[in-house]
mmCIF file of C-alpha atoms in Angstrom:
data_model
loop_
_atom_site.group_PDB
_atom_site.id
_atom_site.type_symbol
_atom_site.label_atom_id
_atom_site.label_comp_id
_atom_site.label_asym_id
_atom_site.label_seq_id
_atom_site.Cartn_x
_atom_site.Cartn_y
_atom_site.Cartn_z
ATOM 1 C CA MET W 1 -0.128 0.134 -0.408
ATOM 2 C CA ALA W 2 1.438 3.427 -0.920
ATOM 3 C CA PRO W 3 1.583 5.463 2.339
ATOM 4 C CA VAL W 4 -0.175 8.814 2.733
ATOM 5 C CA MET W 5 0.954 9.883 5.869
ATOM 6 C CA SER W 6 3.218 12.727 4.987
ATOM 7 C CA THR W 7 -0.027 14.535 2.724
ATOM 8 C CA LEU W 8 -1.903 14.103 6.227
ATOM 9 C CA THR W 9 -2.854 17.742 7.250
ATOM 10 C CA VAL W 10 -3.817 19.327 11.037
ATOM 11 C CA SER W 11 -6.485 21.685 11.746
ATOM 12 C CA LYS W 12 -5.595 25.238 12.398
ATOM 13 C CA HIS W 13 -7.678 24.915 15.862
ATOM 14 C CA PHE W 14 -4.533 22.485 17.073
ATOM 15 C CA VAL W 15 -1.930 25.158 15.719
ATOM 16 C CA GLU W 16 -3.156 27.999 17.742
ATOM 17 C CA ALA W 17 -4.080 25.479 20.751
ATOM 18 C CA SER W 18 -0.216 24.287 20.846
ATOM 19 C CA LEU W 19 0.480 27.503 21.301
ATOM 20 C CA SER W 20 -1.305 29.284 24.168
ATOM 21 C CA GLY W 21 0.920 28.053 26.753
ATOM 22 C CA ALA W 22 4.212 29.474 24.802
ATOM 23 C CA GLU W 23 1.923 32.885 24.704
ATOM 24 C CA ARG W 24 1.157 33.123 28.238
ATOM 25 C CA LEU W 25 5.022 32.542 28.977
ATOM 26 C CA GLY W 26 5.516 35.911 26.973
ATOM 27 C CA LEU W 27 6.710 33.792 23.698
ATOM 28 C CA ASP W 28 6.321 35.284 20.380
ATOM 29 C CA SER W 29 4.115 33.017 18.486
ATOM 30 C CA ARG W 30 4.419 34.424 15.132
ATOM 31 C CA ALA W 31 8.280 33.720 15.607
ATOM 32 C CA LEU W 32 7.334 30.382 16.589
ATOM 33 C CA LEU W 33 5.312 29.643 13.616
ATOM 34 C CA GLN W 34 8.041 30.872 10.985
ATOM 35 C CA GLU W 35 10.828 28.804 12.965
ATOM 36 C CA ALA W 36 8.786 25.843 12.264
ATOM 37 C CA GLY W 37 7.874 27.099 8.451
ATOM 38 C CA ILE W 38 4.486 28.024 8.875
ATOM 39 C CA SER W 39 3.288 31.129 7.705
ATOM 40 C CA PRO W 40 1.347 33.666 10.028
ATOM 41 C CA ASP W 41 -0.957 34.729 7.208
ATOM 42 C CA LEU W 42 -2.043 30.863 6.704
ATOM 43 C CA LEU W 43 -3.878 31.019 10.173
ATOM 44 C CA ARG W 44 -5.964 34.019 9.099
ATOM 45 C CA ILE W 45 -8.104 31.563 6.931
ATOM 46 C CA ASP W 46 -10.869 30.391 9.388
ATOM 47 C CA MET W 47 -10.373 26.489 7.991
ATOM 48 C CA ALA W 48 -6.779 26.426 7.609
ATOM 49 C CA ARG W 49 -4.738 23.397 7.734
ATOM 50 C CA VAL W 50 -1.105 22.825 8.205
ATOM 51 C CA SER W 51 1.147 19.682 7.080
ATOM 52 C CA SER W 52 1.728 17.297 9.520
ATOM 53 C CA ASP W 53 5.472 17.962 9.156
ATOM 54 C CA GLN W 54 4.854 21.373 9.743
ATOM 55 C CA PHE W 55 2.910 20.502 12.844
ATOM 56 C CA SER W 56 5.786 18.028 13.899
ATOM 57 C CA ARG W 57 8.091 20.889 13.499
ATOM 58 C CA LEU W 58 5.961 23.569 15.612
ATOM 59 C CA MET W 59 5.901 21.067 18.522
ATOM 60 C CA GLN W 60 9.438 20.649 18.452
ATOM 61 C CA VAL W 61 10.064 24.281 18.701
ATOM 62 C CA ILE W 62 7.643 24.870 21.548
ATOM 63 C CA TRP W 63 8.746 22.214 23.692
ATOM 64 C CA ASN W 64 12.778 23.617 22.837
ATOM 65 C CA ARG W 65 12.056 27.312 23.118
ATOM 66 C CA THR W 66 9.907 26.669 26.700
ATOM 67 C CA GLY W 67 11.955 23.852 27.803
ATOM 68 C CA ASP W 68 9.070 22.434 29.124
ATOM 69 C CA GLU W 69 7.046 19.309 27.496
ATOM 70 C CA PHE W 70 3.767 20.461 28.777
ATOM 71 C CA MET W 71 4.440 23.689 26.567
ATOM 72 C CA GLY W 72 3.301 25.929 29.511
ATOM 73 C CA MET W 73 -0.111 24.306 30.415
ATOM 74 C CA GLY W 74 0.872 21.970 32.871
ATOM 75 C CA PRO W 75 0.839 22.511 36.697
ATOM 76 C CA ARG W 76 4.275 22.448 36.566
ATOM 77 C CA LYS W 77 7.357 22.421 33.961
ATOM 78 C CA ALA W 78 7.905 18.981 32.491
ATOM 79 C CA ARG W 79 11.994 19.485 32.067
ATOM 80 C CA THR W 80 12.849 18.379 28.492
ATOM 81 C CA GLY W 81 14.138 14.693 28.537
ATOM 82 C CA THR W 82 11.040 13.662 30.649
ATOM 83 C CA PHE W 83 9.212 11.571 27.928
ATOM 84 C CA ALA W 84 12.700 10.548 26.649
ATOM 85 C CA THR W 85 13.603 9.137 29.960
ATOM 86 C CA MET W 86 9.613 7.390 30.557
ATOM 87 C CA CYS W 87 10.706 5.418 27.074
ATOM 88 C CA ALA W 88 13.965 4.091 28.043
ATOM 89 C CA LEU W 89 12.191 2.517 30.889
ATOM 90 C CA VAL W 90 9.116 0.791 29.484
ATOM 91 C CA ILE W 91 11.031 -0.292 26.477
ATOM 92 C CA ASN W 92 12.302 -3.257 28.603
ATOM 93 C CA CYS W 93 8.680 -3.880 29.840
ATOM 94 C CA GLN W 94 7.581 -7.620 28.373
ATOM 95 C CA THR W 95 3.718 -6.668 27.570
ATOM 96 C CA LEU W 96 1.371 -3.646 27.104
ATOM 97 C CA GLU W 97 0.387 -3.897 30.676
ATOM 98 C CA GLU W 98 3.696 -3.530 31.954
ATOM 99 C CA VAL W 99 4.280 -0.365 30.035
ATOM 100 C CA TYR W 100 1.203 1.229 31.027
ATOM 101 C CA GLU W 101 1.896 0.148 34.738
ATOM 102 C CA GLN W 102 5.887 1.198 34.491
ATOM 103 C CA ALA W 103 4.748 4.497 32.779
ATOM 104 C CA PHE W 104 2.421 5.332 35.520
ATOM 105 C CA ARG W 105 4.975 4.582 38.382
ATOM 106 C CA PHE W 106 7.488 6.951 36.760
ATOM 107 C CA SER W 107 4.972 9.755 36.206
ATOM 108 C CA ARG W 108 3.858 9.668 39.721
ATOM 109 C CA LEU W 109 7.456 10.862 40.913
ATOM 110 C CA PHE W 110 6.672 13.896 39.974
ATOM 111 C CA GLU W 111 4.457 16.249 41.724
ATOM 112 C CA PRO W 112 2.080 17.599 40.947
ATOM 113 C CA MET W 113 1.136 14.285 38.706
ATOM 114 C CA VAL W 114 -0.027 14.517 35.332
ATOM 115 C CA SER W 115 -0.563 11.004 34.169
ATOM 116 C CA MET W 116 -2.534 7.994 32.782
ATOM 117 C CA GLU W 117 -3.540 5.376 35.067
ATOM 118 C CA LEU W 118 -4.480 1.867 33.744
ATOM 119 C CA GLU W 119 -7.720 0.010 35.315
ATOM 120 C CA VAL W 120 -8.747 -3.075 34.300
ATOM 121 C CA ASN W 121 -12.148 -4.983 35.082
ATOM 122 C CA GLU W 122 -13.839 -8.357 33.776
ATOM 123 C CA ASP W 123 -14.836 -6.717 30.282
ATOM 124 C CA ASN W 124 -12.158 -4.122 29.163
ATOM 125 C CA ALA W 125 -9.265 -1.676 30.334
ATOM 126 C CA ARG W 126 -9.351 2.093 30.593
ATOM 127 C CA LEU W 127 -6.360 4.287 30.818
ATOM 128 C CA VAL W 128 -7.729 7.456 33.117
ATOM 129 C CA ALA W 129 -6.160 10.524 33.202
ATOM 130 C CA ARG W 130 -4.646 11.389 36.447
ATOM 131 C CA ILE W 131 -3.881 15.248 36.603
ATOM 132 C CA GLU W 132 -3.164 17.023 40.178
ATOM 133 C CA GLY W 133 -2.733 20.651 40.517
ATOM 134 C CA GLU W 134 -3.792 23.727 38.501
ATOM 135 C CA ILE W 135 -3.738 23.557 34.568
ATOM 136 C CA HIS W 136 -3.563 25.810 31.929
ATOM 137 C CA ASP W 137 -5.509 24.323 28.979
ATOM 138 C CA PRO W 138 -8.205 26.512 27.770
ATOM 139 C CA SER W 139 -8.438 24.857 24.284
ATOM 140 C CA TYR W 140 -7.643 21.263 25.827
ATOM 141 C CA PHE W 141 -4.708 20.568 24.217
ATOM 142 C CA LEU W 142 -2.454 19.410 26.670
ATOM 143 C CA ARG W 143 -5.287 16.805 28.032
ATOM 144 C CA GLU W 144 -5.748 15.900 24.294
ATOM 145 C CA SER W 145 -2.093 15.376 24.152
ATOM 146 C CA ILE W 146 -1.628 13.353 27.024
ATOM 147 C CA LEU W 147 -4.432 10.735 25.683
ATOM 148 C CA VAL W 148 -2.933 10.829 22.292
ATOM 149 C CA ILE W 149 0.526 10.554 23.218
ATOM 150 C CA TRP W 150 -0.368 7.214 25.813
ATOM 151 C CA HIS W 151 -2.460 5.695 23.521
ATOM 152 C CA ARG W 152 -0.302 5.866 20.225
ATOM 153 C CA LEU W 153 2.899 5.540 22.156
ATOM 154 C CA GLY W 154 1.336 1.762 23.541
ATOM 155 C CA SER W 155 0.196 1.102 19.955
ATOM 156 C CA TRP W 156 3.702 1.929 18.515
ATOM 157 C CA LEU W 157 5.628 -0.646 21.168
ATOM 158 C CA ILE W 158 3.388 -3.546 20.606
ATOM 159 C CA GLY W 159 3.457 -2.925 16.808
ATOM 160 C CA GLN W 160 -0.205 -3.064 16.250
ATOM 161 C CA PRO W 161 -3.147 -0.350 16.760
ATOM 162 C CA VAL W 162 -4.696 -0.902 20.342
ATOM 163 C CA GLU W 163 -8.386 -0.469 19.403
ATOM 164 C CA LEU W 164 -10.378 1.971 21.020
ATOM 165 C CA GLU W 165 -13.867 1.407 21.988
ATOM 166 C CA LYS W 166 -14.415 4.768 23.508
ATOM 167 C CA ALA W 167 -12.931 8.262 24.352
ATOM 168 C CA GLU W 168 -14.396 9.908 27.325
ATOM 169 C CA PHE W 169 -13.428 14.116 28.347
ATOM 170 C CA ASN W 170 -14.794 15.746 31.494
ATOM 171 C CA TYR W 171 -15.924 18.958 29.424
ATOM 172 C CA PRO W 172 -18.638 19.686 27.294
ATOM 173 C CA ARG W 173 -18.091 19.018 23.649
ATOM 174 C CA PRO W 174 -15.675 21.824 21.876
ATOM 175 C CA GLU W 175 -16.043 23.760 18.930
ATOM 176 C CA HIS W 176 -13.580 21.334 17.456
ATOM 177 C CA GLY W 177 -15.082 18.211 18.465
ATOM 178 C CA ASP W 178 -15.756 17.005 14.949
ATOM 179 C CA GLU W 179 -11.929 16.704 14.613
ATOM 180 C CA TYR W 180 -11.794 14.052 17.398
ATOM 181 C CA ARG W 181 -13.663 11.564 15.363
ATOM 182 C CA HIS W 182 -10.567 11.492 12.992
ATOM 183 C CA ILE W 183 -8.183 11.719 16.030
ATOM 184 C CA PHE W 184 -9.541 8.562 18.144
ATOM 185 C CA HIS W 185 -11.767 6.411 15.546
ATOM 186 C CA CYS W 186 -14.556 5.130 17.828
ATOM 187 C CA PRO W 187 -17.087 6.464 19.903
ATOM 188 C CA LEU W 188 -16.850 9.791 21.863
ATOM 189 C CA ALA W 189 -18.638 10.675 25.259
ATOM 190 C CA PHE W 190 -18.412 14.543 26.731
ATOM 191 C CA ASP W 191 -19.322 15.867 29.718
ATOM 192 C CA SER W 192 -17.895 12.777 31.130
ATOM 193 C CA ASP W 193 -16.940 12.332 34.726
ATOM 194 C CA CYS W 194 -13.267 11.837 33.885
ATOM 195 C CA ILE W 195 -11.082 11.583 30.893
ATOM 196 C CA ALA W 196 -10.471 8.075 29.695
ATOM 197 C CA LEU W 197 -9.985 5.859 26.915
ATOM 198 C CA THR W 198 -11.559 2.122 26.867
ATOM 199 C CA PHE W 199 -10.202 -1.071 24.939
ATOM 200 C CA SER W 200 -10.412 -4.644 24.987
ATOM 201 C CA LYS W 201 -8.400 -6.117 27.877
ATOM 202 C CA ARG W 202 -6.688 -8.804 25.290
ATOM 203 C CA PHE W 203 -4.320 -5.969 24.213
ATOM 204 C CA LEU W 204 -2.722 -5.926 27.786
ATOM 205 C CA SER W 205 -0.991 -9.389 26.762
ATOM 206 C CA ALA W 206 0.326 -8.156 23.424
ATOM 207 C CA PRO W 207 4.230 -8.208 23.706
ATOM 208 C CA VAL W 208 6.756 -5.483 23.073
ATOM 209 C CA ILE W 209 8.436 -5.764 19.663
ATOM 210 C CA ARG W 210 10.248 -2.971 19.929
ATOM 211 C CA ASP W 211 14.091 -2.916 20.965
ATOM 212 C CA LYS W 212 16.754 0.248 22.130
ATOM 213 C CA PRO W 213 18.080 0.952 18.667
ATOM 214 C CA GLU W 214 14.627 1.447 17.411
ATOM 215 C CA MET W 215 13.467 3.857 20.569
ATOM 216 C CA ARG W 216 16.162 5.410 19.839
ATOM 217 C CA GLN W 217 15.346 6.629 16.309
ATOM 218 C CA PHE W 218 11.654 6.593 17.297
ATOM 219 C CA LEU W 219 12.788 9.425 20.077
ATOM 220 C CA LYS W 220 14.463 11.594 17.329
ATOM 221 C CA THR W 221 10.881 12.989 16.281
ATOM 222 C CA SER W 222 9.010 12.000 19.185
ATOM 223 C CA PRO W 223 6.683 12.678 20.799
ATOM 224 C CA ALA W 224 5.991 15.474 18.167
ATOM 225 C CA ASP W 225 5.105 12.917 15.736
ATOM 226 C CA LEU W 226 2.954 10.753 17.710
ATOM 227 C CA LEU W 227 0.297 14.042 17.619
ATOM 228 C CA SER W 228 1.037 15.296 14.247
ATOM 229 C CA ARG W 229 1.045 11.722 12.221
ATOM 230 C CA PRO W 230 -0.812 8.908 13.675
ATOM 231 C CA ASP W 231 -0.228 5.211 12.650
ATOM 232 C CA GLU W 232 -3.501 4.569 11.208
ATOM 233 C CA SER W 233 -2.507 1.945 8.989
ATOM 234 C CA ASN W 234 -4.501 -0.781 10.619
ATOM 235 C CA THR W 235 -7.408 1.271 11.111
ATOM 236 C CA TRP W 236 -10.000 0.508 8.664
ATOM 237 C CA THR W 237 -9.917 4.472 7.595
ATOM 238 C CA GLY W 238 -5.508 4.067 7.033
ATOM 239 C CA ARG W 239 -6.185 0.948 5.285
ATOM 240 C CA ILE W 240 -8.817 2.140 2.610
ATOM 241 C CA ARG W 241 -6.669 5.653 2.324
ATOM 242 C CA GLY W 242 -3.640 2.972 1.596
ATOM 243 C CA LEU W 243 -5.882 1.400 -1.172
ATOM 244 C CA ILE W 244 -6.896 4.717 -3.150
ATOM 245 C CA GLY W 245 -3.254 6.037 -2.632
ATOM 246 C CA ARG W 246 -1.965 9.411 -4.339
ATOM 247 C CA ASP W 247 -2.489 9.182 -7.988
ATOM 248 C CA PHE W 248 -6.124 10.790 -8.561
ATOM 249 C CA SER W 249 -5.568 11.025 -12.425
ATOM 250 C CA LYS W 250 -6.961 7.307 -12.639
ATOM 251 C CA PRO W 251 -10.509 6.490 -11.740
ATOM 252 C CA MET W 252 -10.860 5.972 -7.918
ATOM 253 C CA PRO W 253 -11.888 2.610 -6.738
ATOM 254 C CA ASP W 254 -15.381 1.873 -5.815
ATOM 255 C CA PHE W 255 -16.815 0.782 -2.635
ATOM 256 C CA ASP W 256 -17.220 -2.801 -3.589
ATOM 257 C CA TRP W 257 -13.710 -3.387 -4.824
ATOM 258 C CA ILE W 258 -12.065 -1.543 -1.457
ATOM 259 C CA ALA W 259 -14.223 -4.237 0.323
ATOM 260 C CA GLN W 260 -13.349 -7.002 -1.671
ATOM 261 C CA GLU W 261 -9.523 -6.272 -1.194
ATOM 262 C CA LEU W 262 -9.840 -5.726 2.815
ATOM 263 C CA HIS W 263 -11.360 -9.165 2.915
ATOM 264 C CA THR W 264 -14.523 -7.965 3.729
ATOM 265 C CA SER W 265 -18.113 -7.642 2.894
ATOM 266 C CA PRO W 266 -19.305 -3.994 1.841
ATOM 267 C CA GLN W 267 -21.955 -4.125 4.770
ATOM 268 C CA THR W 268 -19.515 -5.283 7.177
ATOM 269 C CA LEU W 269 -16.891 -2.777 5.914
ATOM 270 C CA ARG W 270 -19.620 0.159 6.546
ATOM 271 C CA ARG W 271 -20.102 -0.660 9.786
ATOM 272 C CA ARG W 272 -16.916 -0.608 10.723
ATOM 273 C CA LEU W 273 -16.469 2.868 9.226
ATOM 274 C CA LYS W 274 -19.433 4.022 11.109
ATOM 275 C CA GLN W 275 -17.515 2.688 14.226
ATOM 276 C CA GLU W 276 -14.450 4.595 13.209
ATOM 277 C CA ASN W 277 -16.858 7.662 12.893
ATOM 278 C CA THR W 278 -16.236 8.290 9.084
ATOM 279 C CA SER W 279 -17.378 6.871 5.565
ATOM 280 C CA PHE W 280 -16.232 6.235 2.461
ATOM 281 C CA GLN W 281 -17.298 9.529 0.820
ATOM 282 C CA GLU W 282 -15.811 11.488 3.547
ATOM 283 C CA ILE W 283 -12.309 9.742 3.391
ATOM 284 C CA LYS W 284 -12.245 10.134 -0.354
ATOM 285 C CA ASP W 285 -12.951 13.913 0.211
ATOM 286 C CA LEU W 286 -10.626 14.642 3.025
ATOM 287 C CA LEU W 287 -7.742 12.569 1.287
ATOM 288 C CA ARG W 288 -8.106 14.917 -2.119
ATOM 289 C CA ARG W 289 -8.409 17.732 0.593
ATOM 290 C CA ASP W 290 -4.986 17.069 1.913
ATOM 291 C CA MET W 291 -3.671 15.982 -1.296
ATOM 292 C CA ALA W 292 -4.441 19.471 -2.802
ATOM 293 C CA ILE W 293 -3.070 21.576 0.237
ATOM 294 C CA TYR W 294 -0.157 19.365 -0.237
ATOM 295 C CA TYR W 295 0.263 20.353 -3.931
ATOM 296 C CA LEU W 296 -0.472 24.188 -3.087
ATOM 297 C CA SER W 297 2.338 24.123 -0.874
ATOM 298 C CA HIS W 298 4.429 23.551 -4.192
ATOM 299 C CA GLN W 299 4.491 27.296 -5.385
ATOM 300 C CA GLU W 300 5.787 26.009 -8.954
ATOM 301 C CA LEU W 301 2.949 23.754 -9.861
ATOM 302 C CA PRO W 302 -0.187 25.721 -11.565
ATOM 303 C CA ILE W 303 -3.366 25.204 -9.893
ATOM 304 C CA ASN W 304 -5.187 23.751 -13.237
ATOM 305 C CA ASP W 305 -2.298 21.404 -12.719
ATOM 306 C CA ILE W 306 -3.032 20.373 -8.996
ATOM 307 C CA ALA W 307 -7.099 20.320 -9.992
ATOM 308 C CA GLU W 308 -6.229 17.557 -12.769
ATOM 309 C CA ARG W 309 -3.830 15.866 -9.951
ATOM 310 C CA VAL W 310 -6.131 15.876 -7.424
ATOM 311 C CA GLY W 311 -8.965 13.969 -9.762
ATOM 312 C CA PHE W 312 -11.099 17.244 -10.996
ATOM 313 C CA THR W 313 -11.754 17.663 -15.009
ATOM 314 C CA GLU W 314 -12.654 21.056 -14.619
ATOM 315 C CA PRO W 315 -10.763 23.485 -12.792
ATOM 316 C CA SER W 316 -13.980 25.533 -11.583
ATOM 317 C CA THR W 317 -15.230 22.139 -9.736
ATOM 318 C CA PHE W 318 -12.033 21.905 -8.255
ATOM 319 C CA HIS W 319 -12.220 25.625 -7.149
ATOM 320 C CA ARG W 320 -15.428 25.329 -5.505
ATOM 321 C CA ALA W 321 -14.739 21.893 -3.478
ATOM 322 C CA PHE W 322 -11.451 23.722 -2.471
ATOM 323 C CA LYS W 323 -13.911 26.534 -1.129
ATOM 324 C CA LYS W 324 -16.150 24.139 0.469
ATOM 325 C CA TRP W 325 -13.481 22.383 1.931
ATOM 326 C CA THR W 326 -11.180 25.405 3.634
ATOM 327 C CA GLY W 327 -13.558 28.450 3.327
ATOM 328 C CA VAL W 328 -11.160 29.566 0.294
ATOM 329 C CA THR W 329 -9.845 29.521 -2.711
ATOM 330 C CA PRO W 330 -7.085 27.179 -4.393
ATOM 331 C CA GLY W 331 -5.334 31.043 -4.973
ATOM 332 C CA ALA W 332 -6.300 32.603 -1.796
ATOM 333 C CA TRP W 333 -4.553 29.583 0.049
ATOM 334 C CA ARG W 334 -1.774 30.136 -1.683
ATOM 335 C CA GLU W 335 -0.963 33.828 -0.831
ATOM 336 C CA GLY W 336 -1.600 32.723 2.790
ATOM 337 C CA GLU W 337 1.224 29.995 2.556
ATOM 338 C CA ARG W 338 3.358 32.905 0.622
ATOM 339 C CA GLY W 339 2.529 35.129 3.693
ATOM 340 C CA ASP W 340 0.889 37.532 1.182
ATOM 341 C CA LEU W 341 -2.871 37.184 1.716
ATOM 342 C CA ALA W 342 -4.726 40.171 0.874
ATOM 343 C CA ASN W 343 -6.218 42.592 3.975
#
């Protein structure tokens, strides 16, 4: 399957939310954005998105400039290297259950504690957020990040995605709540009494398959990459994205063919996608949107050529679709990326 990870995009909301702690500490958000290769002008577009590469770089810039892995949002500073030290401990664990227990023990050494605690019952397992003290997280970015990092770190260590049955949040559904569907791929519950991820306890016995050299490589770009580039190759959404690929100049495969390639029936695949909070049409639309944004960042490519590359025979149809996806025309988007968006 053709990898499509590098063309995934991240909502402007998460870009601005990630900067809130640094701004509170007095850092210049425009300078941080520019250091990460993101045009501040682009963020003037309401539905702007950045590439996963740009978002990953921004995370690293913020951590480096604040010297804080909580990015100025936590109840205390988490000095640079805290996450890497935890990873150095858990790489020696035998199973995922040991990983989560060891990681929790490590996190409790710091006060006030910011961690995820494993709870196991007869039916399933839950990772429950334990956050002590006052946090400065108006856009919920710190809380979202903790869930994502712990979940995806565990999935990476065992070499398979820990399929989530439910994600809970102890706050009302935020304005950007629709993005949660593509982050967690499971049913969502807001206004809950806790922040937690529920999954089958069968994953707890899965063996850790990574070794220390792999962990050293992993830590060169993590946890930034965990936040910006989810490994969804084993979700149904990710598998379908992989089968569709990047070449839209030829006809897109139909749903029945996709189901056949995935060795399942169309009815079962529709049900699986519904469980992941998405649909075949949405996957196709978002893939085209992300590919269009990717190509628009290559300033030398004419917009009419981009329209053809993402599967539109008429440039006018592409313009309408892109405006529906992003709120602006391809030309205005490109101006925003160049930093010369008109007032």
